[in-house]
Structures are given as structure tokens and as C-alpha cells.
mmCIF file of C-alpha atoms and ligand atoms in Angstrom:
data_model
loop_
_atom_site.group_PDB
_atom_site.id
_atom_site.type_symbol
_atom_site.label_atom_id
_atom_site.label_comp_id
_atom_site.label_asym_id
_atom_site.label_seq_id
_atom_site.Cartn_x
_atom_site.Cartn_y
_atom_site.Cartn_z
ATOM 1 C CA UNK P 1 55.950 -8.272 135.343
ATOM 2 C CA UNK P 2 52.777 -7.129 134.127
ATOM 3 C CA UNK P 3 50.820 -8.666 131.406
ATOM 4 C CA UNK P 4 51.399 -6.184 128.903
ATOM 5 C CA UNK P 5 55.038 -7.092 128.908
ATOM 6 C CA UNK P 6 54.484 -10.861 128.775
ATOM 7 C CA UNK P 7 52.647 -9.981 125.457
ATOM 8 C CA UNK P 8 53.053 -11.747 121.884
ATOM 9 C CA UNK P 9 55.636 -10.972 120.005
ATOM 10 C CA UNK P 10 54.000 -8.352 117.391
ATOM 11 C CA UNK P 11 54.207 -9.677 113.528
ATOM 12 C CA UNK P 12 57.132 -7.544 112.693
ATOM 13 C CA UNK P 13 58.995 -9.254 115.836
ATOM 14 C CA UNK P 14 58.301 -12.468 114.010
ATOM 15 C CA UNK P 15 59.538 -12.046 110.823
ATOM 16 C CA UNK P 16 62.755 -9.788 111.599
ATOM 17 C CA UNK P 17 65.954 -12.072 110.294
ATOM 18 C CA UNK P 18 68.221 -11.493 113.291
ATOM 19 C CA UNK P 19 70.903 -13.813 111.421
ATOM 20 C CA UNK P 20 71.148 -11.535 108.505
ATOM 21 C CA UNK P 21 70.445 -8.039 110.352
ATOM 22 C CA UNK P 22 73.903 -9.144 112.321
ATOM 23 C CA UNK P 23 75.687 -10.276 109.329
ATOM 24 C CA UNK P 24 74.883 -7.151 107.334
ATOM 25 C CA UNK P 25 76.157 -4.860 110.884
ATOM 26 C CA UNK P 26 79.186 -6.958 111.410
ATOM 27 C CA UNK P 27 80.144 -6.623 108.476
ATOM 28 C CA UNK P 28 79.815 -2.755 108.590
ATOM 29 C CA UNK P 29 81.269 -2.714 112.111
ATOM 30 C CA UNK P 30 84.545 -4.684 110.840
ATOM 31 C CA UNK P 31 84.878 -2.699 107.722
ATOM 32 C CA UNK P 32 85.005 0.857 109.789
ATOM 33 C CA UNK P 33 87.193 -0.903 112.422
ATOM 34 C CA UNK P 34 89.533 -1.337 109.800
ATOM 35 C CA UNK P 35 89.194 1.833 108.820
ATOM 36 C CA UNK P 36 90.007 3.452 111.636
ATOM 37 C CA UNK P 37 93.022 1.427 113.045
ATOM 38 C CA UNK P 38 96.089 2.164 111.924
ATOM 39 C CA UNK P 39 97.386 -0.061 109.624
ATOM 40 C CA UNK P 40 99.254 -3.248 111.089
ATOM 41 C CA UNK P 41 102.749 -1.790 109.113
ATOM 42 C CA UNK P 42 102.617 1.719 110.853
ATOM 43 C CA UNK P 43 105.155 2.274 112.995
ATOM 44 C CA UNK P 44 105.693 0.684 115.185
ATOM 45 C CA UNK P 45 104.212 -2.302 113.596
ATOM 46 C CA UNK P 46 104.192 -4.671 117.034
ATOM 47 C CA UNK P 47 101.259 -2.327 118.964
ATOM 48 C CA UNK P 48 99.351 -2.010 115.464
ATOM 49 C CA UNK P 49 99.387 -5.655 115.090
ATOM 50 C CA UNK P 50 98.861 -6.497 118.461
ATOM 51 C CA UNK P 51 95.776 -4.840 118.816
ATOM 52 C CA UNK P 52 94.220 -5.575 115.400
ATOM 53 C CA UNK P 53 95.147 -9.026 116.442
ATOM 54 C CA UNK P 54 92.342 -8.622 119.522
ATOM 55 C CA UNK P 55 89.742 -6.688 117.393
ATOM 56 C CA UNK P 56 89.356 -9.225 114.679
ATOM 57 C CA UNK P 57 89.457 -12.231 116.852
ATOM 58 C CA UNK P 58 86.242 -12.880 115.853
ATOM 59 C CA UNK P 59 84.157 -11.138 119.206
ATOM 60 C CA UNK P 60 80.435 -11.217 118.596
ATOM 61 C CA UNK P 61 80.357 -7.733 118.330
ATOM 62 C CA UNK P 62 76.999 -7.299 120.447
ATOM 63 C CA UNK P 63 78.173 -3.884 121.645
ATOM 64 C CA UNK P 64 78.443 -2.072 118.564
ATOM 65 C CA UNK P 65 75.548 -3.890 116.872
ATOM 66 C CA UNK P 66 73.288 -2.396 120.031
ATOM 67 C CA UNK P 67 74.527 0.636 119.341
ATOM 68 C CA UNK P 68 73.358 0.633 115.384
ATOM 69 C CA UNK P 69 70.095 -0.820 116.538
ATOM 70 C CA UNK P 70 69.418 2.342 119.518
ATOM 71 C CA UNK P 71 70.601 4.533 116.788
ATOM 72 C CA UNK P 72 67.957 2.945 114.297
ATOM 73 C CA UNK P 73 65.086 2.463 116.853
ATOM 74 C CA UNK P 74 65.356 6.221 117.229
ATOM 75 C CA UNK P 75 64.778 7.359 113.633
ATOM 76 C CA UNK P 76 68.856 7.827 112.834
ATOM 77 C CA UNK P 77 71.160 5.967 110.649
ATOM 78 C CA UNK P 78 73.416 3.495 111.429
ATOM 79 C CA UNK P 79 76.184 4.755 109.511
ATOM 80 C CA UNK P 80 76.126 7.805 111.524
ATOM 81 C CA UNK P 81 76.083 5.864 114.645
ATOM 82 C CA UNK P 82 79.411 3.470 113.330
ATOM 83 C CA UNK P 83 82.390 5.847 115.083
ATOM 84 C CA UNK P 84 80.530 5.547 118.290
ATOM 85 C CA UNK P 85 79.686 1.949 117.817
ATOM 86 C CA UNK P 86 83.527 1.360 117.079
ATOM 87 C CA UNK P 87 84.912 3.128 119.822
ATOM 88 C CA UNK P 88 82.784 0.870 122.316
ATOM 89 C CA UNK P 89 84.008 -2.177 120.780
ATOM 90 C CA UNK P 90 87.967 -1.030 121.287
ATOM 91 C CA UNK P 91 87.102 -0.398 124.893
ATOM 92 C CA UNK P 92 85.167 -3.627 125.051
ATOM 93 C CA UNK P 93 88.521 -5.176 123.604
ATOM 94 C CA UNK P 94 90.528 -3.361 125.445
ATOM 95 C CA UNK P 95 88.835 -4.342 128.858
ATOM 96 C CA UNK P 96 89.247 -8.130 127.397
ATOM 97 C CA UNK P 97 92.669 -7.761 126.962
ATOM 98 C CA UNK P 98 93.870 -6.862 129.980
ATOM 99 C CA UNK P 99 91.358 -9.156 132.367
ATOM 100 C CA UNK P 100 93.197 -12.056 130.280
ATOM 101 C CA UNK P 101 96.925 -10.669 131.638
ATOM 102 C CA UNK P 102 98.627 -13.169 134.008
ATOM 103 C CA UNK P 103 97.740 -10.412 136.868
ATOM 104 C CA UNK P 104 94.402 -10.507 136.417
ATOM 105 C CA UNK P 105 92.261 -13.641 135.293
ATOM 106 C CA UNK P 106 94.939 -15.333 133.657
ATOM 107 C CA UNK P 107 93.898 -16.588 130.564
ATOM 108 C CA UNK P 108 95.427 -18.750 127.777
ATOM 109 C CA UNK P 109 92.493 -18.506 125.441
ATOM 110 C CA UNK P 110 90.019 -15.790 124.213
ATOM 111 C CA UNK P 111 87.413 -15.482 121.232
ATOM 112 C CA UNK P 112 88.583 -19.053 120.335
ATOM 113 C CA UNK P 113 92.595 -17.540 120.033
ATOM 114 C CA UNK P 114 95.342 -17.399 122.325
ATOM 115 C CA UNK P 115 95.186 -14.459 124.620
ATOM 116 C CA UNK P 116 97.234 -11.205 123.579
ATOM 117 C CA UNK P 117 99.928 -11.503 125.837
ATOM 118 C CA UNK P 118 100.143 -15.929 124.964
ATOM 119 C CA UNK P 119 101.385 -13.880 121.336
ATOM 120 C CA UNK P 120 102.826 -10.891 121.907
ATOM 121 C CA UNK P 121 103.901 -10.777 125.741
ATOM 122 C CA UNK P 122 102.743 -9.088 128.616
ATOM 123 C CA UNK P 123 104.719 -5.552 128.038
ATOM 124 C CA UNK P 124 102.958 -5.701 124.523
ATOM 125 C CA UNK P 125 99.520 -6.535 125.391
ATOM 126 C CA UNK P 126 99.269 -3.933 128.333
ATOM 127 C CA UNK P 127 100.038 -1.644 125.748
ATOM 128 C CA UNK P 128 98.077 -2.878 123.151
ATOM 129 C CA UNK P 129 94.807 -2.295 125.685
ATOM 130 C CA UNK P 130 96.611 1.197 126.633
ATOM 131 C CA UNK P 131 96.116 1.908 122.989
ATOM 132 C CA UNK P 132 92.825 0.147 122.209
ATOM 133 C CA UNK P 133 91.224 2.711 124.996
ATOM 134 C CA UNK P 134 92.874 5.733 123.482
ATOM 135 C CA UNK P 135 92.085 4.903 120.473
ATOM 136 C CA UNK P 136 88.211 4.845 121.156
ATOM 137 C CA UNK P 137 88.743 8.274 121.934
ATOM 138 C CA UNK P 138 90.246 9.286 118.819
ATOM 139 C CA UNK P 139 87.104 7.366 116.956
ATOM 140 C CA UNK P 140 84.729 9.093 118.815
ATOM 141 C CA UNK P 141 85.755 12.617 118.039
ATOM 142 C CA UNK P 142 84.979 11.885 114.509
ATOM 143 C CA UNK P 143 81.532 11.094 114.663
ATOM 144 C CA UNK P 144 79.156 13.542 113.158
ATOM 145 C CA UNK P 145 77.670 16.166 115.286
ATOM 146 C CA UNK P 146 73.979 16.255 116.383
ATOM 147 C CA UNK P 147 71.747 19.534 117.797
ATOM 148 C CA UNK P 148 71.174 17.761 121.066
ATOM 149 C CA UNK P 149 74.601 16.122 122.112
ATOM 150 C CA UNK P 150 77.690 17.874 121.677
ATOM 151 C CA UNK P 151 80.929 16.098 121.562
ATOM 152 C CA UNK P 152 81.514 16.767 125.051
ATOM 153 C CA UNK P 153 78.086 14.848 126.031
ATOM 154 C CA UNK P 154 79.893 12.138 124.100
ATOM 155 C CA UNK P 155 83.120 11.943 125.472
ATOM 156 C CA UNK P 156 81.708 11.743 129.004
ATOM 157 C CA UNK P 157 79.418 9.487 128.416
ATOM 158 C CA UNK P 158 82.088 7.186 127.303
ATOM 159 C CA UNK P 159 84.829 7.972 130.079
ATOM 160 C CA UNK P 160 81.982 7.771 133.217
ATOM 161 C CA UNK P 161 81.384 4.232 131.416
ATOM 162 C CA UNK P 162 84.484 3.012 131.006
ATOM 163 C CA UNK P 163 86.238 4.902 134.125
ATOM 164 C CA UNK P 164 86.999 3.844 137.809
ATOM 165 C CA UNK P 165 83.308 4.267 139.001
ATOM 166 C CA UNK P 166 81.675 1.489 136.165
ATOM 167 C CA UNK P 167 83.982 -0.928 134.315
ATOM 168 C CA UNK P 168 87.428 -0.254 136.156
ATOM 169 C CA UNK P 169 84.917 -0.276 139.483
ATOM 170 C CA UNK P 170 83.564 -3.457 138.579
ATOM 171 C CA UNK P 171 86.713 -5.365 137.818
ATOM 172 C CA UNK P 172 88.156 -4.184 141.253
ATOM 173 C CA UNK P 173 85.193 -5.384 143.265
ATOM 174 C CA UNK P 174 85.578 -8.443 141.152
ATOM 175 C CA UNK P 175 89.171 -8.930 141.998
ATOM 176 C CA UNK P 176 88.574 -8.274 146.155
ATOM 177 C CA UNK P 177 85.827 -10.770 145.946
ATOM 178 C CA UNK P 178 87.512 -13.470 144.956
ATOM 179 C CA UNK P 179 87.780 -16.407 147.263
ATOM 180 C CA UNK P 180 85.446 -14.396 149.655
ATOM 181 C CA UNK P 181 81.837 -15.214 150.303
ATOM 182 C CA UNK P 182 79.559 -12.841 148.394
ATOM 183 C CA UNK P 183 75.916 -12.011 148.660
ATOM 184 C CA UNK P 184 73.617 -10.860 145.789
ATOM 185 C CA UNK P 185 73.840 -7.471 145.624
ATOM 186 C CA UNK P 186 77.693 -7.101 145.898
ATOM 187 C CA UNK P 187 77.055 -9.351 142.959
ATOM 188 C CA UNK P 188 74.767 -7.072 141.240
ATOM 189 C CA UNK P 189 77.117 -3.969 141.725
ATOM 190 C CA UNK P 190 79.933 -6.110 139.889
ATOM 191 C CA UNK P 191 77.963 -6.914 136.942
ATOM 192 C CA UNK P 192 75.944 -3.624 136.892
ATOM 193 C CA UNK P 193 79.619 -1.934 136.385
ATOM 194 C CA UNK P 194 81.754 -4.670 135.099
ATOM 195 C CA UNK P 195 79.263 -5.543 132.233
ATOM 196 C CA UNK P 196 76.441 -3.655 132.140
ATOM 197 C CA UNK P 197 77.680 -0.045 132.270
ATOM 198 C CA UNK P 198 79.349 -0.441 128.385
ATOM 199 C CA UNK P 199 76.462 -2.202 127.386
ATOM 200 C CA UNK P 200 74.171 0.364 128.261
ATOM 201 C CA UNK P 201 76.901 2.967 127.032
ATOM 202 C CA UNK P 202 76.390 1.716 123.862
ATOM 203 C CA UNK P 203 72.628 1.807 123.342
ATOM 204 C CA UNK P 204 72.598 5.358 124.838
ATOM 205 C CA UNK P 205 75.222 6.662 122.112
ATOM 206 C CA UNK P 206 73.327 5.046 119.218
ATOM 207 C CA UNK P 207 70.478 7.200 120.406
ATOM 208 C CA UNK P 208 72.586 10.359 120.866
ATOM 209 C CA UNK P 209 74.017 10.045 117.316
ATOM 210 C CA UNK P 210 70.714 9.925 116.251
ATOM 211 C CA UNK P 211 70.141 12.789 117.978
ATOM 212 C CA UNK P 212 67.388 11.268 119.573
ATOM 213 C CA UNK P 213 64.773 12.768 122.448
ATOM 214 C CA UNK P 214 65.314 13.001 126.106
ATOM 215 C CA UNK P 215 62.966 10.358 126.884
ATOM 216 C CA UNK P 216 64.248 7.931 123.801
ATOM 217 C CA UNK P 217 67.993 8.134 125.841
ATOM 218 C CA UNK P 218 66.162 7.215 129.350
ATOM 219 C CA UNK P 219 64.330 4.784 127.631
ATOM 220 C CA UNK P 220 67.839 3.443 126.228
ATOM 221 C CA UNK P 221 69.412 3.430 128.925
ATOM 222 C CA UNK P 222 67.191 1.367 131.011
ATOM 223 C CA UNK P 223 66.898 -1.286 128.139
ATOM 224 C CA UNK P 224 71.174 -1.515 128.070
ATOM 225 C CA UNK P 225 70.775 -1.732 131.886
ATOM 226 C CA UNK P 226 68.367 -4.441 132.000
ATOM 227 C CA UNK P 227 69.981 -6.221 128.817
ATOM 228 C CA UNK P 228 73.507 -5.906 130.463
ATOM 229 C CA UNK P 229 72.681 -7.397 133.312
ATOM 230 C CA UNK P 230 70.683 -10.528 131.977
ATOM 231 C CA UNK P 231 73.766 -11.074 129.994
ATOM 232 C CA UNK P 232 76.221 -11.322 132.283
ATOM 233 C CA UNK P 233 74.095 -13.777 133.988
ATOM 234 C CA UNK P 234 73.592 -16.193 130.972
ATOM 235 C CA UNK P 235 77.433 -15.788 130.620
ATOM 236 C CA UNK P 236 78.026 -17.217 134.217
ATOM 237 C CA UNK P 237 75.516 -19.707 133.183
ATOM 238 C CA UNK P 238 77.225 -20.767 129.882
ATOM 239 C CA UNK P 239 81.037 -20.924 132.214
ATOM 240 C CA UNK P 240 79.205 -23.703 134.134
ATOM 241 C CA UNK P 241 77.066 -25.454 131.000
ATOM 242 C CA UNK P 242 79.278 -25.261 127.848
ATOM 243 C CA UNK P 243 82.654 -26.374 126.460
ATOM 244 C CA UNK P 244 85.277 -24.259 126.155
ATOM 245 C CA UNK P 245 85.532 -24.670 122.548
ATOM 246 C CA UNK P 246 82.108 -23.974 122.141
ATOM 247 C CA UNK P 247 83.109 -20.303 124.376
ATOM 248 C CA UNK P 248 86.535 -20.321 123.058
ATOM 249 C CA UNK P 249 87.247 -19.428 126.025
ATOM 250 C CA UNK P 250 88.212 -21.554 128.820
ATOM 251 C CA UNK P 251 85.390 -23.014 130.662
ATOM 252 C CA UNK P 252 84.297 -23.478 134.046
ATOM 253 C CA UNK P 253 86.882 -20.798 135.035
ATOM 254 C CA UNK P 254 84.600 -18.853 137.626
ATOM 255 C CA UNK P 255 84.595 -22.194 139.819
ATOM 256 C CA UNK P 256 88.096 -22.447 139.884
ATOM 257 C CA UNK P 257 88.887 -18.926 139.794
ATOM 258 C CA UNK P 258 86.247 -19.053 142.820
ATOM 259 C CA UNK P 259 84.456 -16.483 141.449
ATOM 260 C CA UNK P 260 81.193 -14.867 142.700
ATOM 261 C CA UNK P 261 78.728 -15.582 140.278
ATOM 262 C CA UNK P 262 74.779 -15.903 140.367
ATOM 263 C CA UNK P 263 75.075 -19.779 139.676
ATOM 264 C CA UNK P 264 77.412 -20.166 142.709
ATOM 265 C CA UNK P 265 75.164 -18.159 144.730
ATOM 266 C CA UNK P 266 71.345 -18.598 143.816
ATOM 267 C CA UNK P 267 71.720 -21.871 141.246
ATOM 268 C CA UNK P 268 70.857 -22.394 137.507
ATOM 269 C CA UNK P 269 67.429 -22.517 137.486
ATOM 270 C CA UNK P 270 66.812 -19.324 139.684
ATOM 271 C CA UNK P 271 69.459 -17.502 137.862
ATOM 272 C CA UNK P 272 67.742 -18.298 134.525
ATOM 273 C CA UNK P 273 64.716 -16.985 135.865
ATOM 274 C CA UNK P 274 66.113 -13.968 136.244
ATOM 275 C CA UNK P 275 67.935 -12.985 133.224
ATOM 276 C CA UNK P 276 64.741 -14.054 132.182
ATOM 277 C CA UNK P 277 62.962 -10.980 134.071
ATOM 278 C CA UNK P 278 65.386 -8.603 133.433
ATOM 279 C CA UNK P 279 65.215 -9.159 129.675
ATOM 280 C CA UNK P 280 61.348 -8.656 129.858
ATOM 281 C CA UNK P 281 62.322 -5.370 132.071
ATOM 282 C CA UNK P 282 64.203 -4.550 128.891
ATOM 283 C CA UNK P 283 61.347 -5.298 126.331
ATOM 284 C CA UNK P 284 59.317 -3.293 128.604
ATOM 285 C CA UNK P 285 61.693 -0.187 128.331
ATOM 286 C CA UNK P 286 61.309 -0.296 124.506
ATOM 287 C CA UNK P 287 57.636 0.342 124.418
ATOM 288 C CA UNK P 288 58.327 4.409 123.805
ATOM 289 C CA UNK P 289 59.853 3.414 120.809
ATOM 290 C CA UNK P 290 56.647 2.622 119.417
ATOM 291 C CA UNK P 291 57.309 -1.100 117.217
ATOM 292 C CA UNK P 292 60.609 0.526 116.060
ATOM 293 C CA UNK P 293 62.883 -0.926 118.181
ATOM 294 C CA UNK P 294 62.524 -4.499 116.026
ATOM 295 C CA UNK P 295 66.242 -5.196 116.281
ATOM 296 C CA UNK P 296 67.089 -4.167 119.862
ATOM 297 C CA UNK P 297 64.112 -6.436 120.789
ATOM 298 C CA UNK P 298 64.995 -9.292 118.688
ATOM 299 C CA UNK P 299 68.907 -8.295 120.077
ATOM 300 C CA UNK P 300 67.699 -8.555 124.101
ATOM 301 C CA UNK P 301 66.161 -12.240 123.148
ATOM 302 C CA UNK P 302 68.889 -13.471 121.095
ATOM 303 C CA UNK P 303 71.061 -12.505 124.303
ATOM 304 C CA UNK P 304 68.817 -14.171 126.580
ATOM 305 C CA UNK P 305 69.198 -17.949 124.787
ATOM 306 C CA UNK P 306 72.876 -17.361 123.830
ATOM 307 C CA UNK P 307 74.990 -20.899 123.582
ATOM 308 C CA UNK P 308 78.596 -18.862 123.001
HETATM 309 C C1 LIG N 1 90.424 -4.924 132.767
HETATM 310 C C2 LIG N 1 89.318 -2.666 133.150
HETATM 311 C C3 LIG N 1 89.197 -4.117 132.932
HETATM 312 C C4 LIG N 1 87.968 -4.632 132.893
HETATM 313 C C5 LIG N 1 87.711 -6.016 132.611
HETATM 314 C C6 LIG N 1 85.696 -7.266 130.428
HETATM 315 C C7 LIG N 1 86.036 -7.491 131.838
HETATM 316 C C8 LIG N 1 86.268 -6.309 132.710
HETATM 317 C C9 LIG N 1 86.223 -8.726 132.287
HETATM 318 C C10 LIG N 1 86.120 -9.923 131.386
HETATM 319 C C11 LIG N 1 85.310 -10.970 131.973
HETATM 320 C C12 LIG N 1 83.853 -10.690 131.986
HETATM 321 C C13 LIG N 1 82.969 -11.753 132.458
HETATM 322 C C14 LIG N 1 83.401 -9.520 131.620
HETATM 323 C C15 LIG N 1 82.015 -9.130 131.618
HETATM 324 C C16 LIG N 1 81.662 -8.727 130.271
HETATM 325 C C17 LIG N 1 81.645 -9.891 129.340
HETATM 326 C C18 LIG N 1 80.667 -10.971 129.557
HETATM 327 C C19 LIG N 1 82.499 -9.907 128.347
HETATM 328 C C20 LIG N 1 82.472 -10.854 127.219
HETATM 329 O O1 LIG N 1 81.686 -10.235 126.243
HETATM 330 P P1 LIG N 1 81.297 -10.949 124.892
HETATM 331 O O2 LIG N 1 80.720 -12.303 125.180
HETATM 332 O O3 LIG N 1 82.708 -11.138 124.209
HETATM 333 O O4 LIG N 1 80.441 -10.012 124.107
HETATM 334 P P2 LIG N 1 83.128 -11.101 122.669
HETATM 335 O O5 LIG N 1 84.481 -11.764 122.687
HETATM 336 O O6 LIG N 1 82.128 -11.875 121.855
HETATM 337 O O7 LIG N 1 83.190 -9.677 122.272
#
């Protein structure tokens, strides 16, 4: 890491109000959400209410909020980036949904609720994730059209992240590693896929529905990468340091599950030390943007010292 990156945080850093710059986009995020699921009475009202029950849970909503912030950092507006933002959050849910199935991780409690199928059974939940991913689709065809990107750039961009080489790749490796010893880069494939492939999804569409420059979405891109990886690690960290209702989620469940994690296999403090590199690689990646990337910057550290 060179010193340039290790620099002070600039004046605008300083006084940005991360608290209220998330408030104000979840907010927005949870109104169009609304908006664009069908309402919990359509027919048939089980699947509607089964997967608004996931998507207001109460998830942090980091994904779409990137995506405003990439969208902003390149000179665009976030309103124009919300269908895109959206649709990664119903994939994000949707992904949730179905690791919590009794098939997969087998969980009784997510986002501080009981899991999907604890309410509505397991038939009901796989669909409900069915419909969560198709349903990104059907968001993401509505979002306003930019000279650079057509929809098609879009669409794939969303599929390739969410498809059998990234997240569906990731959970498989996950799944066939369990139980087995694992060194650190099969580790780093599953979390470059399992986590950080929507993550970095997300940034790059907030710059394409900004309609933002070639190097802006390279740029992008290697901040989600950097960002998605540090954050899986501080979430393997919080599994071993917090509460489960301070995750509202059920803690210590990678030990058990004997999961490979970068805890299990390098320790804490080496494992903060590098989420702690890889979220300066990501500050680093923002300097195109010129001091208006204020929110994804603030975003990467908030990520970094995470408690939930
Ligand atoms: C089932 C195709 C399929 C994929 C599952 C999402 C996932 C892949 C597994 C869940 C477990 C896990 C550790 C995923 C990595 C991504 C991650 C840390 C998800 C949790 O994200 P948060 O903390 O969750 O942003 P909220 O609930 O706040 O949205």
C-alpha cells in the first residue's frame, strides 16, 4: 500500500453524515421496492407475501445503497439508478432465501426474523426466491436508458453476476468445501463469487445508469471487488465475535457448519489485517473519481468496522 493511499481523510470525508446519507437511501430504496412488488393481495397472495416478507425484513440494504452512491460518484442521479439498485437487492434476497432452506445452510433465523421457509414452508420459500430473481429482471428492464449501456449491457451484467460462474459458483464451492480442509485461495474464489461478484455488480450498474465513462466502470468495478471481499471477511469475523441477536442471525454457525472461513484458516488478527488492505485497495480505486466518490468512500469504511 503506498502512501498516497494511507492518506488523511480529505475534509469533505470528514464531515459526510453516513447515518443520514443511509437513512435518506433506505428510505428511497424501500419506497421503490414497494413499488415495484406486487402487492401482497395479488394473486396468488402466498408468493406475494412471502417474498415481501424477505425484502422488508429489515436487510441493511448495502447493495442498493452502493449502487446510488457509484451512480452519484459518477455525475448521475440516484433516482435514475433506483430500478437497478432494486433489482440487486431481490437477487441479494433471493440468494438469502434459499442458502437459509433446510438443504442448504439450514437456518431458523435471518435479518433478526424467522427464515422464509420457518413461515411459509419450504415449497413456498423456493418459490418465493424463484420469484425474487425473476422479478429483478422485470425491475431492471424499466430503468431509464443511457447512450453508453443499452439494456442488453444491463441484463448481462446482472445474469454473469448472479449466474452459475459468480454467486451460484460460489455457493457450490461453498457447499463441496464443507467439512474439507481448505486453503486460501479456494477461499478467495468462494467469496470473490459468493459475495463479492453482486457487490461489485452493484457499483458497476450505478455507474452505467449514470451513463458513466469507460474508465469510471473499471474504476467501479475494482472498488466493489475490493469492498466485496473485505466484507465477507469482517462477516466471518463478526460469526465468531458477536451474538446472534446482535446478527439476527444465528451465530457462530461457520464453526459448526465447519465452514471454510479466513478466521478458521489464517486467525482474527491476520484476517482483520486484511479486510483492512483490501478496503484501502478500494479507496485507492476511487481516486479517478476525483473527491466525488464521498459516499462510496465513507460506504467501504463503514463496511470495514461493521458490528451487524
Ligand atoms: C443460494 C444461489 C445462492 C446463493 C447463496 C447469499 C449466499 C449465497 C449465502 C449466504 C451466506 C453468506 C455468507 C453470503 C455472503 C454474502 C453475505 C455476507 C450476505 C449477507 O449480506 P448482508 O449482511 O445481509 O448485507 P442483509 O440481511 O443486511 O441484507
Amino acid at each position: 500500500m503506498s502512501v498516497r493511499h494511507r492518506r488523511a481523510q480529505t475534509a469533505a470525508e470528514q464531515l459526510f453524515d453516513l447515518e443520514a446519507y443511509l437513512n435518506d437511501r433506505t428510505a428511497r430504496i424501500n419506497r421503490a421496492l414497494d413499488g415495484f412488488l406486487p402487492e401482497a393481495s395479488a394473486r396468488p397472495a402466498t408468493i406475494h407475501n412471502a417474498m415481501r416478507y424477505s425484502l422488508f425484513a429489515g436487510g441493511k440494504r448495502l447493495r442498493p445503497a452502493l449502487c446510488l452512491a457509484a451512480a452519484e460518484a459518477c455525475g448521475g442521479r440516484a433516482e435514475d439508478a433506483l430500478p437497478l439498485a432494486c433489482a440487486v437487492e431481490c437477487i441479494h434476497t433471493y440468494s438469502l432465501v434459499h442458502d437459509d432452506l433446510p438443504a442448504m445452510d439450514d437456518d431458523d433465523y435471518r435479518r433478526g426474523k424467522l427464515t422464509n421457509h420457518k413461515v411459509y414452508g419450504e415449497g413456498i420459500a423456493i418459490l418465493a426466491g424463484d420469484a425474487l430473481l425473476t422479478q429483478a429482471f422485470e425491475i431492471a428492464a424499466q430503468c431509464s436508458r443511457t447512450p453508453r449501456y443499452p439494456l442488453q449491457d444491463i441484463v448481462l451484467e446482472l445474469a454473469r453476476a448472479a449466474g452459475s460462474r459468480q454467486l451460484i459458483a460460489g455457493q457450490v464451492a461453498d457447499l463441496e468445501a464443507q467439512g474439507k480442509k481448505v486453503s486460501a485461495s479456494q477461499l478467495q474464489y468462494i467469496h470473490e463469487r459468493k459475495t463479492s461478484a453482486l457487490l461489485r455488480c452493484a457499483v458497476r450498474l450505478g455507474g452505467m445508469s449514470a451513463n458513466c465513462t469507460p474508465a469510471q466502470l473499471t474504476a467501479l468495478a475494482d472498488f466493489g471487488y475490493h469492498v466485496g471481499l473485505a466484507f465477507q471477511i469482517i462477516d466471518d469475523l463478526l460469526d465468531v465475535t458477536q451474538t446472534s441477536a446482535q446478527l439476527g442471525k444465528t451465530a457462530g454457525k461457520d464453526v459448526a457448519a465447519q465452514k471454510a472461513t479466513y478466521p478458521g484458516i489464517l486467525g482474527l488478527e491476520k484476517s482483520q489485517q486484511i479486510a483492512r488492505r483490501l478496503t484501502n485497495q478500494a479507496f485507492a480505486a476511487l481516486e479517478v473519481f476525483r473527491g466525488r466518490a464521498t459516499a462510496l468512500h465513507a460506504l467501504a469504511a463503514f463496511l470495514l468496522q461493521r458490528d451487524r
